[in-house]
Short mmCIF file of C-alpha atoms in Angstrom, two decimals:
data_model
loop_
_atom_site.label_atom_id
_atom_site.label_comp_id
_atom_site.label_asym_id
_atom_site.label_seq_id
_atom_site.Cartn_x
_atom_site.Cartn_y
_atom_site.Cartn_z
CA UNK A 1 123.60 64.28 174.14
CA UNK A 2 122.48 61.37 171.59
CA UNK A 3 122.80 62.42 168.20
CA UNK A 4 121.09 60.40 165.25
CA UNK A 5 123.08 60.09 162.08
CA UNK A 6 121.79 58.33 158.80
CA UNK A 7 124.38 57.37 156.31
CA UNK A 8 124.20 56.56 152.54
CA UNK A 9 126.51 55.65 149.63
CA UNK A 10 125.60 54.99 146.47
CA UNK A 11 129.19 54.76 145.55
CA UNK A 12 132.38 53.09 145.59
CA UNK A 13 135.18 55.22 147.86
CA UNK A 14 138.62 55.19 148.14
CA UNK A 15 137.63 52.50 151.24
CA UNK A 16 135.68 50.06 148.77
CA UNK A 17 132.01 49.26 148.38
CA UNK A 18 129.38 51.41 149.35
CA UNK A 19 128.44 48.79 151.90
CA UNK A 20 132.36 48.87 153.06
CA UNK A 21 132.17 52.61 153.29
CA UNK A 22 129.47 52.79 155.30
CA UNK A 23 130.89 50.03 157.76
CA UNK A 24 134.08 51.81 157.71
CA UNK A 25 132.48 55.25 158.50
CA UNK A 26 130.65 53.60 161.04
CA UNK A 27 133.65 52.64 162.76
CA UNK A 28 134.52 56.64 162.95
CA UNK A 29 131.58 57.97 164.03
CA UNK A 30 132.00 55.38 167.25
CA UNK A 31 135.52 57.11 167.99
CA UNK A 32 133.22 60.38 168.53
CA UNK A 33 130.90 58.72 170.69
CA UNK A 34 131.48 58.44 174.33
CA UNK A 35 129.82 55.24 175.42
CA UNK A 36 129.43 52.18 172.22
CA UNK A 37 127.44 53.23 168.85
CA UNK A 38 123.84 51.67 168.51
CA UNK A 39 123.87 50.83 164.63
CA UNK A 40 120.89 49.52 162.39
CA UNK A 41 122.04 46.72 160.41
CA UNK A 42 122.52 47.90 156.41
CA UNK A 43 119.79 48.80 154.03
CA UNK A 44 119.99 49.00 150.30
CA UNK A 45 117.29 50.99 148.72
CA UNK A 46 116.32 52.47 145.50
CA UNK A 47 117.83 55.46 144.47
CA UNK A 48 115.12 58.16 144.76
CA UNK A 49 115.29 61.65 142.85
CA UNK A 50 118.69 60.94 141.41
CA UNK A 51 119.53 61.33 138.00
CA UNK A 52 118.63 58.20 135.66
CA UNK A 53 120.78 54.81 136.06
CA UNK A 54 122.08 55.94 139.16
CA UNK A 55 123.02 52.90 141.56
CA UNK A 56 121.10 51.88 144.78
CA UNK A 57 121.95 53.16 147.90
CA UNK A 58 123.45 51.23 150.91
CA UNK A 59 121.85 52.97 154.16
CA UNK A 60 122.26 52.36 157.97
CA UNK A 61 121.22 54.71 161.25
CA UNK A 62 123.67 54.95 163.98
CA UNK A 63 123.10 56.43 167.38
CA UNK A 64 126.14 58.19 168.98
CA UNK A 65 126.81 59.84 172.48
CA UNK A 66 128.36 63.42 172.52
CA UNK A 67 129.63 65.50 175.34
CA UNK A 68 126.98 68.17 176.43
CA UNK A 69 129.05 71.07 175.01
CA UNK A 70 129.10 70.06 171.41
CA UNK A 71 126.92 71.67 169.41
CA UNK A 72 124.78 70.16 166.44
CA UNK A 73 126.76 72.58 164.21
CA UNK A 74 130.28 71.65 165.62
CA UNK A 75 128.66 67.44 165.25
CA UNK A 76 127.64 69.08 161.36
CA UNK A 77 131.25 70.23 160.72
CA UNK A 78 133.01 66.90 162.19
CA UNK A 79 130.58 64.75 159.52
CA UNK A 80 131.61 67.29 156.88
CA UNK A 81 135.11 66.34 157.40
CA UNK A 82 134.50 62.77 157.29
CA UNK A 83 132.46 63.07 153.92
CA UNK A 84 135.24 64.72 152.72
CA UNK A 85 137.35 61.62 153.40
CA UNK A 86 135.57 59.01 152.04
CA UNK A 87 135.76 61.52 148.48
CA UNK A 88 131.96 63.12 149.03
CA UNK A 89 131.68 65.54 146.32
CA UNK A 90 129.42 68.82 146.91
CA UNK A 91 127.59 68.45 143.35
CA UNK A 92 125.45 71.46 143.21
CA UNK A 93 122.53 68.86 141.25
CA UNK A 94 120.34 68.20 144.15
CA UNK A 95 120.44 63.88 144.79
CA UNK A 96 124.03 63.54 142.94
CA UNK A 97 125.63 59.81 143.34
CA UNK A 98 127.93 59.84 146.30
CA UNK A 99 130.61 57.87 148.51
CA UNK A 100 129.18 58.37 151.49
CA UNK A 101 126.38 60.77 152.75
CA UNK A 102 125.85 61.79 156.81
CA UNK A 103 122.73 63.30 157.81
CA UNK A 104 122.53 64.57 161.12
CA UNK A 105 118.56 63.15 162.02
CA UNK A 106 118.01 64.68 165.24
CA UNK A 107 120.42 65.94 168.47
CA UNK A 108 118.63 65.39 171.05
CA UNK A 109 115.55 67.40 171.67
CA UNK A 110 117.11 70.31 169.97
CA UNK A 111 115.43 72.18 167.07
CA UNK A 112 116.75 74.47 164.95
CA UNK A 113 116.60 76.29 161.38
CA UNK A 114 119.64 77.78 159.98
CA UNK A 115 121.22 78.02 156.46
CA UNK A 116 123.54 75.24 157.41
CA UNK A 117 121.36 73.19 159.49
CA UNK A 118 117.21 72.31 160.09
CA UNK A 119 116.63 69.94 163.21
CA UNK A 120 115.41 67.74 163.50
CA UNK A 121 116.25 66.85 159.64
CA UNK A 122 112.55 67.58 157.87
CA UNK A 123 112.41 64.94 155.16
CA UNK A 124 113.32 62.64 157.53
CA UNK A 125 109.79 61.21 158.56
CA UNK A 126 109.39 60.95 154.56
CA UNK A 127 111.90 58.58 153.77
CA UNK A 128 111.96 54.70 155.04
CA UNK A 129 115.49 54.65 153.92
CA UNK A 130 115.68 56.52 157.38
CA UNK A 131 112.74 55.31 159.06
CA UNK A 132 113.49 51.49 158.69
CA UNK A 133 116.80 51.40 159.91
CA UNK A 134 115.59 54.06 162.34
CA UNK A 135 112.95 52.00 163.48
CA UNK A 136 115.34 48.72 164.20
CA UNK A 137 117.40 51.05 166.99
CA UNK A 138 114.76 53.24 168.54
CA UNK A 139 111.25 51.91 167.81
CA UNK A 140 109.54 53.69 170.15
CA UNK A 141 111.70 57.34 169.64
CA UNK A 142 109.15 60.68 169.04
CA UNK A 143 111.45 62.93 167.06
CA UNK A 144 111.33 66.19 167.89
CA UNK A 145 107.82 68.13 166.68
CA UNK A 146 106.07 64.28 165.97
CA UNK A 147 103.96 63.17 168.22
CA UNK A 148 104.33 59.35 166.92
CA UNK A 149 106.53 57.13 167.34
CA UNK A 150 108.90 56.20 164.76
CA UNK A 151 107.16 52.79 164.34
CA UNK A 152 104.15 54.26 163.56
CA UNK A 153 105.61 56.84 161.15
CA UNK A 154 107.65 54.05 159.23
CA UNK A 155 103.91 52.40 159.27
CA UNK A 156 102.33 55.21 157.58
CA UNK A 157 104.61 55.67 155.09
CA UNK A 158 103.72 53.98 151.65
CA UNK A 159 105.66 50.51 150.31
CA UNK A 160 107.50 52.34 147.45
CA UNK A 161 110.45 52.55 146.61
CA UNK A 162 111.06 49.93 148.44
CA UNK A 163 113.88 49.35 150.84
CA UNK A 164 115.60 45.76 152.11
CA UNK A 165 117.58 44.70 155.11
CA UNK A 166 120.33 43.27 154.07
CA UNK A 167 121.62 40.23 155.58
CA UNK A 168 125.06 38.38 156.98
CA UNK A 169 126.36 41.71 157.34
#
């Protein structure tokens, strides 16, 4: 089962940089996986819907392989835990600064609303801090319930805010 993550971090951790944090968390995700991580190169984009002054974010995609019996929630929990790590507070305001942020994109073809979990994850066709570094590992991916590719989504979507690939790293 290939699970999509998206990771953020807006924030320095107990790990370093945002951009460190992300490279570091990375790194865990692929001791989940069963066969080698795909990973988008890093993104920094502005910081949308956050409170005022709050710093860009630093955002990547990685593609991980799970064993058919996890679950998306038991995949949830395990990114919960590794949040938790890297010194994610759970602020109640909606879009609070943060060390490190996992979104599970997609798991598989599976689809799903609960109170914990909505698959595949519905802003995610809305945001080309997802879509670009989406659209570097799986181009030609239809998520779940599109019937575009994510190239053509990521086209579709207007130039603001604006995201850039960062590069050397």
């Amino acid at each position: 089962m290939t699970a999509l993550i998206g990771l953020g971090a807006n924030l320095a951790s107990d790990f370093g940089s945002p951009a460190e944090s992300i490279c570091l968390a990375l790194f865990e995700l692929g001791r989940l996986s069963q066969t080698e991580i795909c990973a988008s190169a890093l993104y920094e984009s502005e910081a949308v819907g956050c409170p005022p002054g709050s710093p860009n974010f630093i955002n990547a995609v990685v593609a991980i392989s799970l064993p058919r019996d996890h679950g998306a929630e038991e995949l949830l929990d395990l990114l919960q835990i590794i949040e938790k790590d890297f010194g994610r507070a759970f602020d109640p305001q909606s879009n609070a600064p943060r060390s490190l942020d996992l979104d599970l994109l997609c798991f598989g073809s599976t689809t799903c609303s609960s109170p914990r979990l909505d698959l595949p994850h519905p802003r995610a066709t809305l945001r080309r801090f997802v879509l670009e570094p989406l659209a570097e590992i799986a181009p030609d991916l239809i998520l779940p319930g599109q019937i575009e590719p994510v190239r053509e989504l990521l086209d579709c979507l207007p130039p603001k805010p604006w995201v850039r690939r960062l590069s050397g790293i």
